[in-house]
Coordinates of C-alpha atoms and ligand atoms in Angstrom, one line a residue:
M1 CA 0.0 0.1 -0.3
S2 CA 0.5 3.6 -0.5
T3 CA 2.9 6.0 2.0
I4 CA 1.9 9.1 2.7
L5 CA 3.9 11.6 4.8
V6 CA 1.5 13.7 6.9
T7 CA 2.8 17.1 7.8
G8 CA 0.8 18.4 10.7
G9 CA -0.2 15.0 11.8
T10 CA -0.5 14.9 15.0
G11 CA -2.7 18.3 14.9
Y12 CA -6.3 18.8 15.4
I13 CA -7.0 17.7 11.7
G14 CA -4.9 16.2 10.8
S15 CA -4.3 13.5 13.5
H16 CA -8.1 12.9 12.4
A17 CA -6.7 12.4 8.8
C18 CA -3.5 9.9 10.6
V19 CA -6.9 7.8 12.1
E20 CA -8.8 7.3 8.2
L21 CA -5.3 6.8 6.3
I22 CA -4.5 3.7 8.3
E23 CA -8.1 2.8 8.4
S24 CA -7.5 2.8 4.5
G25 CA -5.1 1.0 4.5
Y26 CA -2.0 3.6 4.2
D27 CA 1.7 2.9 5.6
V28 CA 1.9 6.5 7.5
I29 CA 4.5 8.5 8.6
V30 CA 3.7 11.6 10.9
M31 CA 6.7 14.9 11.5
D32 CA 5.3 17.7 13.4
N33 CA 7.6 20.7 14.8
L34 CA 4.9 20.1 17.8
Y35 CA 4.4 23.8 18.0
N36 CA 0.4 23.5 18.6
S37 CA 0.2 19.5 18.8
T38 CA 1.5 17.4 21.3
E39 CA 3.0 13.7 20.6
A40 CA 0.3 12.1 23.0
S41 CA -1.8 12.9 19.8
L42 CA 0.1 9.6 18.7
G43 CA -1.1 7.5 21.4
R44 CA -4.3 7.8 20.4
I45 CA -4.7 7.2 16.8
E46 CA -3.0 4.1 17.7
Q47 CA -5.7 3.7 20.8
I48 CA -7.9 3.7 17.5
T49 CA -7.0 2.4 14.5
G50 CA -4.4 -0.1 17.0
I51 CA -1.1 1.2 15.0
R52 CA 1.3 4.5 16.3
P53 CA 2.8 5.8 13.5
K54 CA 5.9 6.9 12.6
F55 CA 6.8 9.9 13.4
Y56 CA 9.5 12.8 13.1
K57 CA 9.9 15.6 15.2
T58 CA 10.7 18.1 12.9
D59 CA 10.3 22.1 11.8
L60 CA 9.2 22.2 8.3
L61 CA 11.9 24.9 7.9
D62 CA 14.8 22.3 9.8
E63 CA 16.1 21.8 5.6
E64 CA 18.1 19.2 6.7
G65 CA 15.5 17.6 8.1
L66 CA 13.2 17.5 6.1
K67 CA 15.6 16.8 3.8
K68 CA 16.1 12.8 6.0
I69 CA 12.3 12.3 5.5
F70 CA 13.2 11.7 2.2
A71 CA 15.6 9.2 2.4
E72 CA 15.1 7.4 5.6
N73 CA 11.6 6.9 3.8
S74 CA 9.4 6.1 0.3
I75 CA 7.3 8.6 0.2
D76 CA 4.6 8.2 -2.3
A77 CA 2.5 11.6 -1.2
V78 CA 2.2 14.2 1.3
I79 CA -0.6 15.6 2.9
H80 CA 0.9 19.1 3.8
F81 CA -1.4 20.2 7.0
A82 CA 1.9 21.6 8.9
G83 CA 1.4 25.6 9.7
Y84 CA 0.4 28.1 11.8
K85 CA -3.3 29.0 11.7
A86 CA -4.8 31.3 13.9
V87 CA -6.1 34.9 11.9
G88 CA -6.2 37.2 14.2
E89 CA -2.0 35.9 15.7
S90 CA -1.3 36.6 11.7
V91 CA -2.1 40.3 11.5
A92 CA -0.3 40.9 14.6
K93 CA 2.3 38.3 13.2
P94 CA 3.3 38.4 9.9
L95 CA 6.5 38.0 9.5
L96 CA 5.9 34.2 11.2
Y97 CA 3.1 33.8 9.4
Y98 CA 5.0 33.6 5.9
E99 CA 8.3 32.0 7.4
N100 CA 6.7 29.3 8.7
N101 CA 3.6 29.2 6.3
I102 CA 5.6 30.0 3.2
K103 CA 9.4 29.8 3.7
G104 CA 8.7 26.6 5.7
S105 CA 6.3 24.7 3.0
I106 CA 8.9 26.0 -0.3
N107 CA 10.9 23.3 2.1
L108 CA 8.8 21.4 1.9
Y109 CA 8.3 21.0 -1.8
A110 CA 11.9 21.8 -2.3
A111 CA 12.8 18.3 -0.5
M112 CA 9.7 16.2 -2.3
K113 CA 11.2 17.8 -5.9
E114 CA 14.6 16.1 -4.8
A115 CA 12.9 12.8 -3.7
G116 CA 11.1 13.1 -6.1
V117 CA 8.3 13.1 -4.7
K118 CA 5.2 14.9 -7.2
R119 CA 2.6 14.0 -5.3
I120 CA 1.0 16.2 -2.3
V121 CA -2.7 17.5 -0.7
F122 CA -2.6 20.5 0.0
S123 CA -4.9 22.1 3.6
S124 CA -6.0 24.8 2.2
S125 CA -9.2 27.4 3.7
A126 CA -12.2 28.8 2.3
T127 CA -10.8 32.4 3.3
V128 CA -9.3 33.1 0.1
Y129 CA -12.4 33.4 -1.0
G130 CA -12.8 36.8 0.8
D131 CA -15.7 38.4 0.8
P132 CA -17.9 36.5 -1.4
V133 CA -20.0 38.0 -4.4
R134 CA -22.8 35.8 -3.5
V135 CA -23.4 32.3 -1.9
P136 CA -22.4 28.8 -2.5
I137 CA -19.0 29.9 -3.1
S138 CA -17.5 27.0 -6.4
E139 CA -14.1 26.8 -7.1
D140 CA -13.5 29.1 -9.9
F141 CA -14.9 32.4 -7.4
D142 CA -13.3 35.6 -7.5
V143 CA -10.1 34.7 -4.8
H144 CA -8.8 37.5 -2.7
T145 CA -7.4 37.2 1.5
T146 CA -8.0 39.5 4.2
N147 CA -5.7 39.1 6.5
P148 CA -1.5 37.5 5.8
Y149 CA -2.7 34.1 7.3
G150 CA -5.5 33.8 4.4
T151 CA -3.0 34.9 2.4
T152 CA 0.0 32.6 2.7
K153 CA -3.0 29.6 2.3
L154 CA -3.6 31.5 -1.1
M155 CA -0.2 32.0 -1.3
N156 CA 0.9 28.5 -1.2
E157 CA -2.4 27.4 -4.0
M158 CA 0.1 29.4 -6.6
I159 CA 3.4 28.1 -5.7
L160 CA 2.0 24.9 -5.7
S161 CA 0.4 25.7 -9.5
D162 CA 3.1 27.0 -10.9
I163 CA 5.0 23.7 -9.6
A164 CA 2.6 21.5 -11.2
A165 CA 2.8 23.4 -14.4
A166 CA 6.7 23.3 -15.1
D167 CA 6.3 19.9 -14.7
P168 CA 3.4 18.0 -15.7
E169 CA 4.3 14.5 -13.9
W170 CA 2.4 16.8 -10.3
S171 CA -0.1 16.1 -8.7
V172 CA -2.2 19.6 -6.7
L173 CA -5.0 19.2 -4.6
L174 CA -6.1 22.1 -3.7
L175 CA -8.4 21.8 -0.3
R176 CA -10.5 24.2 0.3
Y177 CA -11.4 23.4 4.0
F178 CA -14.7 25.9 5.3
N179 CA -15.4 25.4 9.0
P180 CA -13.7 22.4 10.6
I181 CA -15.7 21.4 14.0
G182 CA -16.8 17.9 16.0
A183 CA -14.4 15.7 17.1
H184 CA -13.6 11.8 16.6
P185 CA -16.8 9.5 17.4
S186 CA -14.1 7.6 20.5
G187 CA -13.7 10.8 22.3
L188 CA -9.7 9.8 22.0
L189 CA -8.7 13.4 19.1
G190 CA -10.3 16.3 19.1
E191 CA -9.7 20.7 18.9
V192 CA -7.4 21.7 21.9
P193 CA -6.9 25.1 21.4
N194 CA -4.3 27.6 22.2
G195 CA -5.5 29.5 24.8
V196 CA -8.8 31.4 24.9
P197 CA -10.6 30.1 22.1
N198 CA -10.7 32.6 18.6
N199 CA -13.5 30.5 17.2
L200 CA -16.8 29.8 17.9
V201 CA -17.0 26.3 18.6
P202 CA -14.6 25.6 20.5
Y203 CA -15.7 29.3 22.7
I204 CA -18.4 27.5 23.0
A205 CA -17.4 24.3 24.3
R206 CA -15.6 26.3 26.8
V207 CA -18.1 28.0 27.8
A208 CA -21.0 25.1 28.2
S209 CA -18.0 22.7 30.6
G210 CA -18.0 26.3 32.7
Q211 CA -14.8 27.8 31.7
L212 CA -15.5 31.1 30.4
E213 CA -18.2 33.4 31.3
Y214 CA -21.2 33.6 28.4
L215 CA -20.9 33.4 24.4
R216 CA -19.9 36.8 22.5
V217 CA -21.6 36.8 19.6
W218 CA -19.9 38.6 17.0
G219 CA -22.7 40.7 16.1
N220 CA -26.0 40.4 15.1
D221 CA -27.6 42.6 11.6
Y222 CA -26.1 40.9 8.9
P223 CA -28.5 40.0 6.8
T224 CA -28.5 36.6 7.6
V225 CA -31.5 34.7 8.8
D226 CA -31.5 36.1 12.1
G227 CA -28.7 38.7 12.2
T228 CA -25.7 36.6 13.0
G229 CA -22.7 35.3 10.8
V230 CA -22.8 32.3 9.6
R231 CA -20.8 29.8 8.0
D232 CA -20.7 26.6 6.9
Y233 CA -19.1 24.1 9.8
I234 CA -17.3 20.3 8.4
H235 CA -17.7 17.4 10.7
V236 CA -13.3 16.6 10.9
V237 CA -14.0 13.0 10.1
D238 CA -16.0 14.1 6.8
L239 CA -12.9 16.1 6.2
A240 CA -10.5 13.1 7.1
K241 CA -12.5 10.8 5.2
G242 CA -12.3 14.2 2.0
H243 CA -8.5 13.8 2.0
I244 CA -8.8 9.8 1.7
S245 CA -10.3 10.5 -1.5
A246 CA -8.3 13.5 -2.8
V247 CA -5.0 11.2 -1.6
A248 CA -7.1 8.1 -4.2
Y249 CA -7.0 10.9 -6.8
A250 CA -4.2 12.6 -6.5
L251 CA -2.3 9.2 -6.8
E252 CA -3.5 8.5 -10.0
H253 CA -4.3 11.5 -11.7
N254 CA -1.5 14.5 -12.9
G255 CA -2.2 18.6 -12.3
V256 CA -3.6 20.6 -10.3
E257 CA -7.7 20.8 -8.5
K258 CA -8.9 23.2 -6.7
I259 CA -11.2 22.1 -4.3
N260 CA -13.9 23.4 -2.0
L261 CA -15.0 20.6 1.6
G262 CA -17.4 21.4 2.9
T263 CA -20.8 20.0 3.6
G264 CA -23.4 23.2 1.3
N265 CA -25.7 23.9 4.8
G266 CA -24.9 26.9 6.0
Y267 CA -26.0 27.0 10.1
S268 CA -25.6 31.3 12.6
V269 CA -23.9 31.9 15.4
L270 CA -26.9 31.1 17.3
Q271 CA -28.3 28.4 14.9
V272 CA -25.0 26.6 16.7
L273 CA -25.4 27.4 19.6
H274 CA -28.8 26.1 19.9
A275 CA -27.3 22.8 18.7
Y276 CA -24.8 22.9 21.3
E277 CA -27.8 23.3 23.8
K278 CA -29.1 20.0 22.5
A279 CA -25.6 18.2 22.6
C280 CA -24.6 19.5 26.4
G281 CA -28.0 19.7 27.4
K282 CA -28.4 23.0 28.9
E283 CA -29.4 26.3 28.6
L284 CA -25.9 28.5 27.2
P285 CA -25.4 32.8 28.6
Y286 CA -25.1 35.0 25.3
K287 CA -24.4 38.4 24.6
I288 CA -24.4 40.4 21.5
M289 CA -21.7 42.1 20.7
E290 CA -20.1 44.6 18.0
R291 CA -19.0 43.1 14.5
R292 CA -15.6 41.3 14.7
P293 CA -13.0 43.5 12.4
G294 CA -12.6 41.4 8.3
D295 CA -15.5 39.3 9.8
I296 CA -18.1 38.2 6.4
A297 CA -21.7 37.9 7.1
S298 CA -21.8 34.7 4.9
C299 CA -20.1 32.4 4.3
Y300 CA -20.7 28.1 2.5
A301 CA -19.3 25.6 -0.3
D302 CA -21.0 24.7 -3.3
T303 CA -20.0 20.6 -3.2
A304 CA -20.7 19.8 -6.9
K305 CA -16.9 19.6 -8.3
A306 CA -15.6 17.4 -5.1
E307 CA -19.3 14.7 -5.2
K308 CA -18.2 14.5 -8.8
L309 CA -14.9 14.5 -8.7
L310 CA -13.6 12.7 -5.5
G311 CA -16.6 10.7 -5.0
W312 CA -17.1 12.7 -1.2
K313 CA -19.6 14.4 -0.1
A314 CA -20.0 14.9 3.7
Q315 CA -22.2 12.8 6.1
Y316 CA -22.7 15.1 9.9
G317 CA -25.0 17.3 10.2
I318 CA -25.1 20.1 12.6
D319 CA -26.2 18.1 15.1
E320 CA -24.0 15.4 15.3
M321 CA -21.2 17.9 15.3
C322 CA -21.7 19.1 18.1
R323 CA -22.4 15.8 19.8
D324 CA -19.0 14.7 19.1
S325 CA -17.5 18.4 20.3
W326 CA -19.0 18.0 24.0
N327 CA -18.3 14.5 24.0
F328 CA -14.6 15.2 23.5
T329 CA -14.5 18.3 26.1
L330 CA -15.9 15.8 28.4
K331 CA -14.1 13.3 27.8
N332 CA -10.5 16.1 28.0
P333 CA -10.9 18.6 30.1
N334 CA -7.0 18.8 30.3
G335 CA -6.4 18.4 26.4
I336 CA -4.5 15.3 25.4
E337 CA -2.0 14.2 27.6
Ligands
WQD1 C1 -17.6 31.3 13.3 C2 -18.8 32.6 12.8 C3 -17.6 35.1 13.7 C4 -16.3 33.3 18.0 C5 -11.3 31.2 10.4 C6 -11.2 30.9 9.6 C7 -10.9 30.6 8.7 C8 -10.7 29.0 9.5 C9 -12.2 28.5 10.1 C10 -8.3 28.4 9.3 C11 -18.5 34.1 13.0 C12 -19.2 33.7 15.3 C13 -17.2 32.9 16.6 C14 -17.1 34.1 19.0 C15 -18.8 34.7 17.5 N1 -9.4 28.8 9.9 N2 -18.0 34.1 16.6 N3 -17.9 34.6 18.2 O1 -14.1 33.6 11.4 O2 -15.6 31.8 10.0 O3 -13.2 31.0 9.7 O4 -11.4 29.9 11.3 O5 -8.7 27.4 7.8 O6 -9.9 30.6 8.2 O7 -11.0 32.7 8.9 O8 -15.1 30.8 12.1 O9 -15.1 29.7 13.6 O10 -13.8 31.7 13.9 O11 -16.0 32.6 13.7 O12 -19.8 34.8 16.9 O13 -16.3 34.1 20.2 O14 -18.4 33.1 14.4 O15 -18.3 36.1 14.1 O16 -19.5 34.2 12.0 P1 -14.0 32.7 10.7 P2 -15.1 31.5 13.5

């Protein structure tokens, strides 16, 4: 079976992808610098699948370390998750984001080229669409970014597209995630944000567990169903399964494909909050605040291309996403240890 290198494989989405890869019969190698995750995730992957992936504690900026991984293993494809991902932090520290997410990724691509590994699935983001002219969003929409984090995603898309244009033997899948939430149904893997969460569902989880007092709802004057922001939330297991379909496609085809990974359904902040109340069996307090700078009103995916090209469609609904998020939160009050 093929061997897949997963960069960022101890992280939230990466660890779920490792589980699905192993369960699909792939050999998995994980590379991570543990900046935003813990090696304990490998033990959780083993608890779920019975297999502990081979692990390299390596930073994308360590060129020799990257070359070592490719020299020591016969890698068929790479899934590239590793990167800093906090929008607000990227605005405050742009150079940190460009050095890690761009320079680091170029190091990875150079190591791949040198080793003759020409198949990659890249973790991109719907944030490249900026404020869309309409919804649902399809892959042919204009792209424009509004923060350094989003710009690093778009720049990686462009770099990989140029590499593939120069060498038609490359296969590049650019997966544009919408809003990943939830956790593995076992409760063994899930999202463990650093500090106070910026994102909606991890924040709600902290309110439900009593660690935070109430949810601040960033604006209720948007042109949406109830005035609060609408997003396309996708279960992290659905997202991980999308990577299995993508890597299978990448192993069989050459060229570049940009693909949305979303559910095609939009939910408002208050709709998610109420779904979470059902999941945790508690009323969750919230306060309506001013809009958060940079937020858009509504964003959800046209999922036709993923269905047609990859034969993939998200299966879980918002209730299962909140159920699994709450189950993970209850079982891991101190995160993954
Ligand atoms: C969702 C909605 C907020 C927190 C970001 C990145 C994107 C991707 C996902 C990486 C919005 C509202 C949130 C809170 C709230 N990350 N909200 N109170 O901004 O859609 O996307 O995370 O790829 O690239 O941009 O996600 O979860 O921050 O916000 O009211 O405490 O919840 O206003 O409407 P977002 P989010």
